[in-house]
Short mmCIF file of N, CA, C and O in Angstrom, two decimals:
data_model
loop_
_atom_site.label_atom_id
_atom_site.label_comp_id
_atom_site.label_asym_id
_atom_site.label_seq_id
_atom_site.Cartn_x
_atom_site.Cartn_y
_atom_site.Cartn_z
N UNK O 228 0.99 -2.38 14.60
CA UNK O 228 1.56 -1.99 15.86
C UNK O 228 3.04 -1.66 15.72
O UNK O 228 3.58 -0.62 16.11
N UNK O 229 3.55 -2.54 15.18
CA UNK O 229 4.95 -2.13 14.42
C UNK O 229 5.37 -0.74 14.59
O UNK O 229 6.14 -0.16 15.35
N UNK O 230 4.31 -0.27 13.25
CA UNK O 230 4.60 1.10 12.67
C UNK O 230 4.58 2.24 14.09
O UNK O 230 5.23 3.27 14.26
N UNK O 231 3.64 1.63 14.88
CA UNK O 231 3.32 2.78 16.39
C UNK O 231 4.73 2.64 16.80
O UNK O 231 5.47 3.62 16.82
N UNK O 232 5.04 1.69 17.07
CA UNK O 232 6.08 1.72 17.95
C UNK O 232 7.29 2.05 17.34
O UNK O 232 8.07 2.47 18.20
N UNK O 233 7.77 2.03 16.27
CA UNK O 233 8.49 2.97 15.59
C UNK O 233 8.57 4.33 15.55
O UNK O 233 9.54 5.08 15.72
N UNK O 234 6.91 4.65 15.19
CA UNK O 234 7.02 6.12 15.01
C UNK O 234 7.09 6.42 16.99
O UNK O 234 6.62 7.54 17.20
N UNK O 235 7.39 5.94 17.89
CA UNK O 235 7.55 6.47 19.46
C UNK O 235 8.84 6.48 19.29
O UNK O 235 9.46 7.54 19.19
N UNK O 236 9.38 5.40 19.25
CA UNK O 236 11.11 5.06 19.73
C UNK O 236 12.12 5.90 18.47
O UNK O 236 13.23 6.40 18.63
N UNK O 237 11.25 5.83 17.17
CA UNK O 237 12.50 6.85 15.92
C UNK O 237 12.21 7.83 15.87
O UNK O 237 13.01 8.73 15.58
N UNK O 238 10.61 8.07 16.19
CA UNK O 238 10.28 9.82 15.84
C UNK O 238 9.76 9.31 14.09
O UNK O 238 9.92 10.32 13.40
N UNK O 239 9.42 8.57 13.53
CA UNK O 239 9.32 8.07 12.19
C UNK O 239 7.95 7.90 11.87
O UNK O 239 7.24 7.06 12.42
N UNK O 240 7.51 8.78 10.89
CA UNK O 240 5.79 8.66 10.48
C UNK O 240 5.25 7.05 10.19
O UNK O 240 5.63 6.13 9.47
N UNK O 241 4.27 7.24 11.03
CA UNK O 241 3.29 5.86 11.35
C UNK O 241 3.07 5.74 9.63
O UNK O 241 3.51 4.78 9.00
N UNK O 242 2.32 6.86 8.98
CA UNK O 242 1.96 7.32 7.08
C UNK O 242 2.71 7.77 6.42
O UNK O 242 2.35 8.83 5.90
N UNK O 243 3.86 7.36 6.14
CA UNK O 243 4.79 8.26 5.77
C UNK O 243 4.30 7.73 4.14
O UNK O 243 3.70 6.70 3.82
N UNK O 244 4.98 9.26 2.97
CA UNK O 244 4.51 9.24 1.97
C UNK O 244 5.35 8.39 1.07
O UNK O 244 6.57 8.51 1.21
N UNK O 245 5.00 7.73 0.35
CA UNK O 245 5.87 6.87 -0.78
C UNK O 245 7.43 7.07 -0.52
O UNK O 245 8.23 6.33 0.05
N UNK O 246 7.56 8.07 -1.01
CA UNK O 246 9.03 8.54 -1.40
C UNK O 246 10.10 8.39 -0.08
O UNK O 246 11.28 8.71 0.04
N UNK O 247 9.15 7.78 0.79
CA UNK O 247 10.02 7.41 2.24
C UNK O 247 11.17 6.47 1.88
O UNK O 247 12.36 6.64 2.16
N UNK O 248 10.64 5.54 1.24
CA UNK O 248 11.18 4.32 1.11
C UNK O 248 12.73 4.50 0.03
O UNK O 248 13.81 3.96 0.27
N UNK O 249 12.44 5.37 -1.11
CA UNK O 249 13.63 6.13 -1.49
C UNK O 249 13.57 7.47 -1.61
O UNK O 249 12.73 7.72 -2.47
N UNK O 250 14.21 8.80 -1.02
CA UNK O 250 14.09 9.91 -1.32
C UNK O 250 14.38 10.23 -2.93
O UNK O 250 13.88 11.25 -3.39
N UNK O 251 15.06 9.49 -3.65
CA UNK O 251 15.80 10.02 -5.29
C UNK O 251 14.79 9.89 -6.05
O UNK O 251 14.65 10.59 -7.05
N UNK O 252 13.77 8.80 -5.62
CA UNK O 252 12.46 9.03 -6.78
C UNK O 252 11.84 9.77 -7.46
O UNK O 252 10.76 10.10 -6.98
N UNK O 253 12.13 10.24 -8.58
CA UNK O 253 11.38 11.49 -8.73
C UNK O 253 10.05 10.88 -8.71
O UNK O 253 9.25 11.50 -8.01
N UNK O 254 9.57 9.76 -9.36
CA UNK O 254 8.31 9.38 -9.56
C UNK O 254 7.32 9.87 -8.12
O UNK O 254 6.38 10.66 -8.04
N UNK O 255 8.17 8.82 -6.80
CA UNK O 255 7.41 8.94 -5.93
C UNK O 255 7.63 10.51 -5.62
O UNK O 255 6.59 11.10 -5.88
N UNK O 256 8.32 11.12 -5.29
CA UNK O 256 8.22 12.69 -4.91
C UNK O 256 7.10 12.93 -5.70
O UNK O 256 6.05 13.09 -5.07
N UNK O 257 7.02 12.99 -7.11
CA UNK O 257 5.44 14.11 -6.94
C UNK O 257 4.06 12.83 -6.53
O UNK O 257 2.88 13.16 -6.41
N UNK O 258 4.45 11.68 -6.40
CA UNK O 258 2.72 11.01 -5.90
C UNK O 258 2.37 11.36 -4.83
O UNK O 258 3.04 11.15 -3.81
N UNK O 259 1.31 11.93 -4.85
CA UNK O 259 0.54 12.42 -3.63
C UNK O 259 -0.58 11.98 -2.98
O UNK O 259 -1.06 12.62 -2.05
N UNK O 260 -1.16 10.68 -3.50
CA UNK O 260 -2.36 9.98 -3.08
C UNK O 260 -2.12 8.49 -3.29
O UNK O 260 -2.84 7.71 -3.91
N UNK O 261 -0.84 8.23 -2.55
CA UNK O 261 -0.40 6.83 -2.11
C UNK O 261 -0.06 7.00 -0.70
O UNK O 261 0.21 8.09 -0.20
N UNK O 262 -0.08 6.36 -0.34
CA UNK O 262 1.09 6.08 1.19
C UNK O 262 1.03 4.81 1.89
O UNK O 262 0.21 3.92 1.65
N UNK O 263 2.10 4.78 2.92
CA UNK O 263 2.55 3.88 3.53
C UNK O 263 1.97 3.36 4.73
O UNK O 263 1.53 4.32 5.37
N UNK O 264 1.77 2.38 5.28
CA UNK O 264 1.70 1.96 6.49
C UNK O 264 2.83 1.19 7.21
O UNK O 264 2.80 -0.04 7.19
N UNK O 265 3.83 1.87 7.86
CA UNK O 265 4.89 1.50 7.81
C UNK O 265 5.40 1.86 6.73
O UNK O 265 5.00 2.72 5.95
N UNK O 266 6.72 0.88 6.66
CA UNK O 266 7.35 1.26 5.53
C UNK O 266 7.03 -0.78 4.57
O UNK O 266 8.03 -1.22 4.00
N UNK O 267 5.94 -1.51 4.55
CA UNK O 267 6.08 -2.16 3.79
C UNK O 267 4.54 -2.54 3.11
O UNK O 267 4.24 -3.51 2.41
N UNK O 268 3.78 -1.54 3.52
CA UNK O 268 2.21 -1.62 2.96
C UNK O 268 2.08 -0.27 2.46
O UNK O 268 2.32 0.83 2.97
N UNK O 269 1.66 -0.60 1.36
CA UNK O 269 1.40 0.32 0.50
C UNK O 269 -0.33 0.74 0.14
O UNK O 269 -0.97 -0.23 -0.24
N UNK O 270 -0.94 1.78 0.21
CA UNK O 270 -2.03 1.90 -0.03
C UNK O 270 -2.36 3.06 -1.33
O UNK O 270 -1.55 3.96 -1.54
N UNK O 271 -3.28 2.98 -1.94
CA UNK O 271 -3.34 3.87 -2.94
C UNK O 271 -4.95 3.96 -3.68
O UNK O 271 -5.47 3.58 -4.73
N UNK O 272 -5.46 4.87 -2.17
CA UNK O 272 -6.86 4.72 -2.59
C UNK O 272 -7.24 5.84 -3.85
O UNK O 272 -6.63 6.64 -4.56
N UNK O 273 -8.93 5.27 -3.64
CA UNK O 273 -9.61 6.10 -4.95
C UNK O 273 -10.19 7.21 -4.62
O UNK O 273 -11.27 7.24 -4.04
N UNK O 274 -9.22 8.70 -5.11
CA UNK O 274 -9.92 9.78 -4.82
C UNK O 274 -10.84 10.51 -5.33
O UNK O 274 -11.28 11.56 -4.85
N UNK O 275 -11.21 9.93 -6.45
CA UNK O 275 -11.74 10.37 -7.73
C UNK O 275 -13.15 10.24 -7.62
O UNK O 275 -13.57 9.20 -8.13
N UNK O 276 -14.13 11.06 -7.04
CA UNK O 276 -15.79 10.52 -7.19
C UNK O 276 -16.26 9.77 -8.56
O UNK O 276 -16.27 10.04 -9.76
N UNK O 277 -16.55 8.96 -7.94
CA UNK O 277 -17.17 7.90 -9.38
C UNK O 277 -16.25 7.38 -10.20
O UNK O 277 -16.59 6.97 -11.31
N UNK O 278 -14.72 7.33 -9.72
CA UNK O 278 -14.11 6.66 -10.35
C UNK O 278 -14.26 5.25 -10.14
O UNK O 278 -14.82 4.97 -9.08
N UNK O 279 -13.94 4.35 -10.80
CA UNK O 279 -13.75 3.27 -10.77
C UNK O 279 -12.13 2.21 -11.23
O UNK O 279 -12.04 1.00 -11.45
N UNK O 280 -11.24 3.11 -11.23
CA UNK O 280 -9.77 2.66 -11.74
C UNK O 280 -8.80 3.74 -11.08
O UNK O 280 -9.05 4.80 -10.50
N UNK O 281 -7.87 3.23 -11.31
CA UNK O 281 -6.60 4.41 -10.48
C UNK O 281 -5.38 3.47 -11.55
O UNK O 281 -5.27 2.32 -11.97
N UNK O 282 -4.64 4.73 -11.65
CA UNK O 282 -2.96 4.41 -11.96
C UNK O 282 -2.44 3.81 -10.37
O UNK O 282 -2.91 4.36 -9.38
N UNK O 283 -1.63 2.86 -10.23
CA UNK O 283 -0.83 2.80 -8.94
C UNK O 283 0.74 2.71 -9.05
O UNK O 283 1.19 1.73 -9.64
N UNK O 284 1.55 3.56 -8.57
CA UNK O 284 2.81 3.84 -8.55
C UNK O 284 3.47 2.50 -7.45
O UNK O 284 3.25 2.65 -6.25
N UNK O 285 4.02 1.61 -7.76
CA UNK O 285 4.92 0.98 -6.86
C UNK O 285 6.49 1.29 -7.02
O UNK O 285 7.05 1.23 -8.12
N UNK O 286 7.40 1.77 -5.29
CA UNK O 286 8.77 2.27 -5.91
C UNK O 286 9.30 1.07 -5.42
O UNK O 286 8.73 0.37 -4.59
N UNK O 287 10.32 0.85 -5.89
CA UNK O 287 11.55 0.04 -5.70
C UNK O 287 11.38 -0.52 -4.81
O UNK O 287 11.16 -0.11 -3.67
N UNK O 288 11.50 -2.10 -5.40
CA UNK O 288 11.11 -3.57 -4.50
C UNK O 288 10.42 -4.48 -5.37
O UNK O 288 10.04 -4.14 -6.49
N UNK O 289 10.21 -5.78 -4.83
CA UNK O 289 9.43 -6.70 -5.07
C UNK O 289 7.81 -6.41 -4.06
O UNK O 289 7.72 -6.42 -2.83
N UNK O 290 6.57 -6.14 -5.16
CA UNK O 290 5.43 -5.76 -3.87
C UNK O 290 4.29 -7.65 -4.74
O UNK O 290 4.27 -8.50 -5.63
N UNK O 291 3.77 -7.21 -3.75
CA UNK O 291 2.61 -8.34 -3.57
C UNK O 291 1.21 -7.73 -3.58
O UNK O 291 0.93 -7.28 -2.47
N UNK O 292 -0.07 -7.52 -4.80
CA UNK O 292 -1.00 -7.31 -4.71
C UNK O 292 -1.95 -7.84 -3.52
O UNK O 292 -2.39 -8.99 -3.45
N UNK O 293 -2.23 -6.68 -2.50
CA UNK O 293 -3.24 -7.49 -1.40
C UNK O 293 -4.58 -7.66 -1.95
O UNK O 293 -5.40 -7.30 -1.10
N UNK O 294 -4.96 -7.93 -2.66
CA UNK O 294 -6.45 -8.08 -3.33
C UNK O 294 -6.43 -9.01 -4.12
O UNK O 294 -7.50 -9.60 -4.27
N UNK O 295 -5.14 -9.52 -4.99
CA UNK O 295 -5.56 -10.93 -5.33
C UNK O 295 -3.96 -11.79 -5.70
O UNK O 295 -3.78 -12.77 -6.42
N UNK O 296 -2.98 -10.98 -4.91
CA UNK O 296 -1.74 -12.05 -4.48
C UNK O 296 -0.92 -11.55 -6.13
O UNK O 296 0.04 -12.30 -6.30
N UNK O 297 -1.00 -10.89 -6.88
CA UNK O 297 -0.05 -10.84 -8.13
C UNK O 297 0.62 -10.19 -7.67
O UNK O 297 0.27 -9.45 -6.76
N UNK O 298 2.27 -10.24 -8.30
CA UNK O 298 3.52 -9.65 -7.87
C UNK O 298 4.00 -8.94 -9.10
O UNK O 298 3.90 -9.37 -10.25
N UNK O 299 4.73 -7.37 -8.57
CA UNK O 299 5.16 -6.86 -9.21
C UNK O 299 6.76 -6.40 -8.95
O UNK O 299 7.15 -6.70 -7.83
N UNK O 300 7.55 -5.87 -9.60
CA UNK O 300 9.09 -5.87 -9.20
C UNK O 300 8.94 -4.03 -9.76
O UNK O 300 8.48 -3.75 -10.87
N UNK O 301 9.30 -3.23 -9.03
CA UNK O 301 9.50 -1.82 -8.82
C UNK O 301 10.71 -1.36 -9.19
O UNK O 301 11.79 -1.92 -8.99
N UNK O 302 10.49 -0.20 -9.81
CA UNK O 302 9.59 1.28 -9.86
C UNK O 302 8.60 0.35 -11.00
O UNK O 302 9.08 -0.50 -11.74
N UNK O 303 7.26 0.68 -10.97
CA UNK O 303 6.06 0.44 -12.22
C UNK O 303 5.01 1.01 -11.60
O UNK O 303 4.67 1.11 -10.42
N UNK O 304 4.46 1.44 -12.85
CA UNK O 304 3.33 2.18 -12.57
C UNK O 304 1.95 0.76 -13.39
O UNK O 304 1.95 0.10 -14.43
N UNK O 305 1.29 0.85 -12.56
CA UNK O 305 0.09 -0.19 -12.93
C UNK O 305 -1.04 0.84 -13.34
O UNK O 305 -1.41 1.73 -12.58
N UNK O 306 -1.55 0.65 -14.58
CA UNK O 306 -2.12 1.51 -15.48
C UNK O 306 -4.03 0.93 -14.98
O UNK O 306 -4.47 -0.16 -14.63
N UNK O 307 -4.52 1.95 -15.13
CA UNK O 307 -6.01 1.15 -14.69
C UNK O 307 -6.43 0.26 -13.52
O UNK O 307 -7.45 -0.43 -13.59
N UNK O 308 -5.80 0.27 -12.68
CA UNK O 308 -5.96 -0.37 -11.35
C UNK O 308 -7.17 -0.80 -11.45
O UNK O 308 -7.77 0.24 -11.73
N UNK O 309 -8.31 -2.03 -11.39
CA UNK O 309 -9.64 -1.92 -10.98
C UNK O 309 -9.93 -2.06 -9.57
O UNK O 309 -9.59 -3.03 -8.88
N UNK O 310 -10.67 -0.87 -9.12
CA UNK O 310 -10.94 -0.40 -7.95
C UNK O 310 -12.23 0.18 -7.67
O UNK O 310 -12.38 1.24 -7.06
N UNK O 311 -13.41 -0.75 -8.24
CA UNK O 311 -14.89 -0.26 -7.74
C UNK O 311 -14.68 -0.54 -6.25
O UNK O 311 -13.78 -1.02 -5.56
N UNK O 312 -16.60 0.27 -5.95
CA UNK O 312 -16.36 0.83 -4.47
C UNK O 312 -15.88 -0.01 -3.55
O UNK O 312 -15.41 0.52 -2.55
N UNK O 313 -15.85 -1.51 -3.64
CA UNK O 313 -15.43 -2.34 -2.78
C UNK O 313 -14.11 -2.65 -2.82
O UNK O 313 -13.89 -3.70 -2.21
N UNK O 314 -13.30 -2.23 -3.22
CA UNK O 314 -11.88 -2.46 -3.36
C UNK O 314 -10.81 -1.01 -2.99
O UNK O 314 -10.71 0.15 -3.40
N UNK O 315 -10.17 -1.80 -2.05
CA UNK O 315 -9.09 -0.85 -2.04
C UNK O 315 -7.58 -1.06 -2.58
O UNK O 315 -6.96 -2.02 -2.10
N UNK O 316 -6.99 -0.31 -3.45
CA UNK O 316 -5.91 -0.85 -4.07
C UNK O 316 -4.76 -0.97 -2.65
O UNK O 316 -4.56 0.04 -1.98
N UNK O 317 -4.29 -1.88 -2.41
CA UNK O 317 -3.26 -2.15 -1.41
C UNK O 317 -1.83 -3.34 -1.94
O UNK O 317 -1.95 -4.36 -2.62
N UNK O 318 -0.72 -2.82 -1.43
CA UNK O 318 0.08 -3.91 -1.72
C UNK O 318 1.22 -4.31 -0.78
O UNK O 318 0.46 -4.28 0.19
N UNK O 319 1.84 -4.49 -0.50
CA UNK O 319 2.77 -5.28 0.62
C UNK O 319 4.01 -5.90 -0.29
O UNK O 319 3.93 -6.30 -1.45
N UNK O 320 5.49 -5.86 0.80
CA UNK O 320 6.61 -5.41 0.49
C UNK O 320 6.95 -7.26 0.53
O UNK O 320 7.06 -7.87 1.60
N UNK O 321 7.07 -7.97 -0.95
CA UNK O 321 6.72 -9.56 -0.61
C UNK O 321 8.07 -10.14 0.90
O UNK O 321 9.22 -9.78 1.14
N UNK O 322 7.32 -10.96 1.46
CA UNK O 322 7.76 -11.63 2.68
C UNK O 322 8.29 -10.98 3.63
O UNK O 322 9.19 -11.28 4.40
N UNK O 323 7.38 -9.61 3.47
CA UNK O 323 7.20 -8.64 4.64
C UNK O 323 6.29 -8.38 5.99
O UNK O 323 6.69 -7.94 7.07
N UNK O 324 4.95 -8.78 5.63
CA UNK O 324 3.84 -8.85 6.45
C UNK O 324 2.64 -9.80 5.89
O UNK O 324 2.85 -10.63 5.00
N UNK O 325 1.63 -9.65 6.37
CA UNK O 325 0.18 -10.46 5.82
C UNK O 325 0.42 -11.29 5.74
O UNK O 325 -0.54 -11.84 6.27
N UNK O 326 1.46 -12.52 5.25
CA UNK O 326 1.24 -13.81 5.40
C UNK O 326 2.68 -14.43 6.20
O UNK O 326 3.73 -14.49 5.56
N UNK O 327 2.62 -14.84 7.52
CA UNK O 327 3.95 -14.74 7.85
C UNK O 327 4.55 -16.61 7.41
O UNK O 327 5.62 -17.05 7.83
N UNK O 328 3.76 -17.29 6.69
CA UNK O 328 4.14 -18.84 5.88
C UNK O 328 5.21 -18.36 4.69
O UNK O 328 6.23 -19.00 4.43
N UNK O 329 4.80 -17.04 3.95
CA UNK O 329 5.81 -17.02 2.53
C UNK O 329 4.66 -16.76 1.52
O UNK O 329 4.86 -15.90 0.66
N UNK O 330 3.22 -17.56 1.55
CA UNK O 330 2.76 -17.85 0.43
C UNK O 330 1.52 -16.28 0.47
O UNK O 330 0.98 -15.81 1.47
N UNK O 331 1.43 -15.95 -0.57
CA UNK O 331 0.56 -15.02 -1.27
C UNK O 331 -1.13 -14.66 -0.26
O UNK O 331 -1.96 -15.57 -0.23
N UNK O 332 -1.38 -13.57 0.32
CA UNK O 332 -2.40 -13.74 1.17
C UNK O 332 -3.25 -12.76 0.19
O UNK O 332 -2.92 -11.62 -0.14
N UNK O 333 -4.45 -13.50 -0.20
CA UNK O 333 -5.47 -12.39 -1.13
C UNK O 333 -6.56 -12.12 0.07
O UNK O 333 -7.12 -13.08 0.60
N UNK O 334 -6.86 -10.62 0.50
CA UNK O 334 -8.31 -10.68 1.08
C UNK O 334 -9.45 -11.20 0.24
O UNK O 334 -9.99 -12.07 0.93
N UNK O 335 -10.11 -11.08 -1.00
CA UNK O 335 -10.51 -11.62 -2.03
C UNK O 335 -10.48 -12.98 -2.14
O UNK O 335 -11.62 -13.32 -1.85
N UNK O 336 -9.82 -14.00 -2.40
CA UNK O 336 -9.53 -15.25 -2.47
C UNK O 336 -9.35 -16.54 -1.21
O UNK O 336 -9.69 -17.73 -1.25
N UNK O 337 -8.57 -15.61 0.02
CA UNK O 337 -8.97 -16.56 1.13
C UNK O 337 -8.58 -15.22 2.60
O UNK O 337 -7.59 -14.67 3.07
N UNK O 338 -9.96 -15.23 2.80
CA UNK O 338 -9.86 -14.58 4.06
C UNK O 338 -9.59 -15.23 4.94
O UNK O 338 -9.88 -16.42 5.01
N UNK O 339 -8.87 -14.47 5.97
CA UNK O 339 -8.02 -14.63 6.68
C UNK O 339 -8.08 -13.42 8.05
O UNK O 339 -8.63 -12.32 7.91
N UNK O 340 -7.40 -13.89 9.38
CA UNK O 340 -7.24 -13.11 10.13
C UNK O 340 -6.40 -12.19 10.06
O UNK O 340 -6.51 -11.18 10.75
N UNK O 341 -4.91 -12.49 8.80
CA UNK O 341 -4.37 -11.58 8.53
C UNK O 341 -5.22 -10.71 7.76
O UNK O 341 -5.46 -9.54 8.09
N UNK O 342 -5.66 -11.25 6.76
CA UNK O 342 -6.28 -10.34 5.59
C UNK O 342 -7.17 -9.08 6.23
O UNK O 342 -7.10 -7.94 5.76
N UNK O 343 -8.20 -9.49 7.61
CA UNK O 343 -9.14 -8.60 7.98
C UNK O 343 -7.71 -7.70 8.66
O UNK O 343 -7.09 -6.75 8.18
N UNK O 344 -7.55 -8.34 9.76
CA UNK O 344 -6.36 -6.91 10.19
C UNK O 344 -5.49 -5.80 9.49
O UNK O 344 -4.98 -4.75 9.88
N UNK O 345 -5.52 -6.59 8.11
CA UNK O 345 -4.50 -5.31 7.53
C UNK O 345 -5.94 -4.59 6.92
O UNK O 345 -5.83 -3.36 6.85
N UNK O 346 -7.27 -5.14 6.47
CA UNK O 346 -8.08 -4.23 6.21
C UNK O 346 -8.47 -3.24 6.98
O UNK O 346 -8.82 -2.17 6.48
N UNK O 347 -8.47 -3.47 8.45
CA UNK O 347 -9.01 -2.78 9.62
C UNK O 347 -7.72 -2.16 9.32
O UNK O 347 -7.97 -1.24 8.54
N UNK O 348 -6.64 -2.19 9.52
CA UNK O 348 -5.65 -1.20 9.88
C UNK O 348 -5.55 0.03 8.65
O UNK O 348 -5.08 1.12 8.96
N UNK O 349 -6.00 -0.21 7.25
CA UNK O 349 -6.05 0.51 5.83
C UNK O 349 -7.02 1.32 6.69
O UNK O 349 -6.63 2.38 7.16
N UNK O 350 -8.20 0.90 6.90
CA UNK O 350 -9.30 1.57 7.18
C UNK O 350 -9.42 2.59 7.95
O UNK O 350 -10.13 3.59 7.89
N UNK O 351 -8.27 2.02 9.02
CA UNK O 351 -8.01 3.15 10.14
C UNK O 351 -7.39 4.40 9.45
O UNK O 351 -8.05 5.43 9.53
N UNK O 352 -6.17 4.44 8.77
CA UNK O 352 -5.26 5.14 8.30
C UNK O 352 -6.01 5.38 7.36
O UNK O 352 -5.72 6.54 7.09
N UNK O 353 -6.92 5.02 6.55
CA UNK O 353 -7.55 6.21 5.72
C UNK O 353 -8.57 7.11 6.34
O UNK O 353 -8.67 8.32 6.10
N UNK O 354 -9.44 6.32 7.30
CA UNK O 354 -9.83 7.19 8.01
C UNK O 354 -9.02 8.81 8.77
O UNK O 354 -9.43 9.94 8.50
N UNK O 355 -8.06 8.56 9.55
CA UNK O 355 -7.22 9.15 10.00
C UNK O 355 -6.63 10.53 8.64
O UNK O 355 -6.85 11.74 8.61
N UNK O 356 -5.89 9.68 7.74
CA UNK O 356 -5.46 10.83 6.63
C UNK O 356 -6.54 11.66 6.12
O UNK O 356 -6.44 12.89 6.15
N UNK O 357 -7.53 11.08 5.68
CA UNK O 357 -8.68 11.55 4.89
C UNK O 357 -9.72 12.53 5.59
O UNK O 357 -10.38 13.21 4.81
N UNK O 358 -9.97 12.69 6.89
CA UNK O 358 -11.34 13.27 7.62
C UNK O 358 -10.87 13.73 8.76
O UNK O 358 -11.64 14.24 9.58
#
């Protein structure tokens, strides 16, 4: 809801693409099949029929794997993502959203009312970008 009400009151994309977060990136400037929800969830689905892995670009920050809570410190590119059909690669900007205690929220490991809402909300926004 955040992100809605931002993008009303700034004029600021609800999906805005990676490179939001820093324009100088070259990395993020050419990624084209990541984006944002807001500016602190990161999504980076699988476009690839029958793939089963993805590279994932994280830019600048400390992010938090939403699928099983591992932390990474940005710009890195995560090589082989595993991402069969039940997984969506997602990550979050740490002690930004999904767990508002501090501690690590995995949808995978302990569901949660946060965990389903940020899935429903991925779901929406891929729906939305994608079809």
């Amino acid at each position: 809801m955040a992100a809605m009400n931002q993008s009303v009151v700034a004029g600021t994309p609800v999906n805005p693409p990676i490179w939001w977060l820093d324009p100088t990136d070259e990395a993020a400037l050419k990624e084209d099949s990541e984006f944002l929800l807001g500016e602190s969830l990161l999504a980076a689905p699988v476009l690839e029929m029958g793939a089963t892995s993805r590279d994932v670009y994280l830019p600048f920050g400390k992010w938090v794997d939403g699928n099983n809570g591992k932390k990474y410190t940005g710009p890195v590119t995560i090589k082989n993502y595993s991402a069969p059909l039940d997984t969506l690669p997602w990550f979050y900007i740490e002690g930004s959203i999904a767990d508002k205690s501090g501690r690590s929220t995995s949808a995978a490991s302990s569901p949660s009312s946060h965990a389903l809402s940020l899935t429903c909300a991925l779901a929406l926004a891929l729906t939305v970008k994608f079809f």
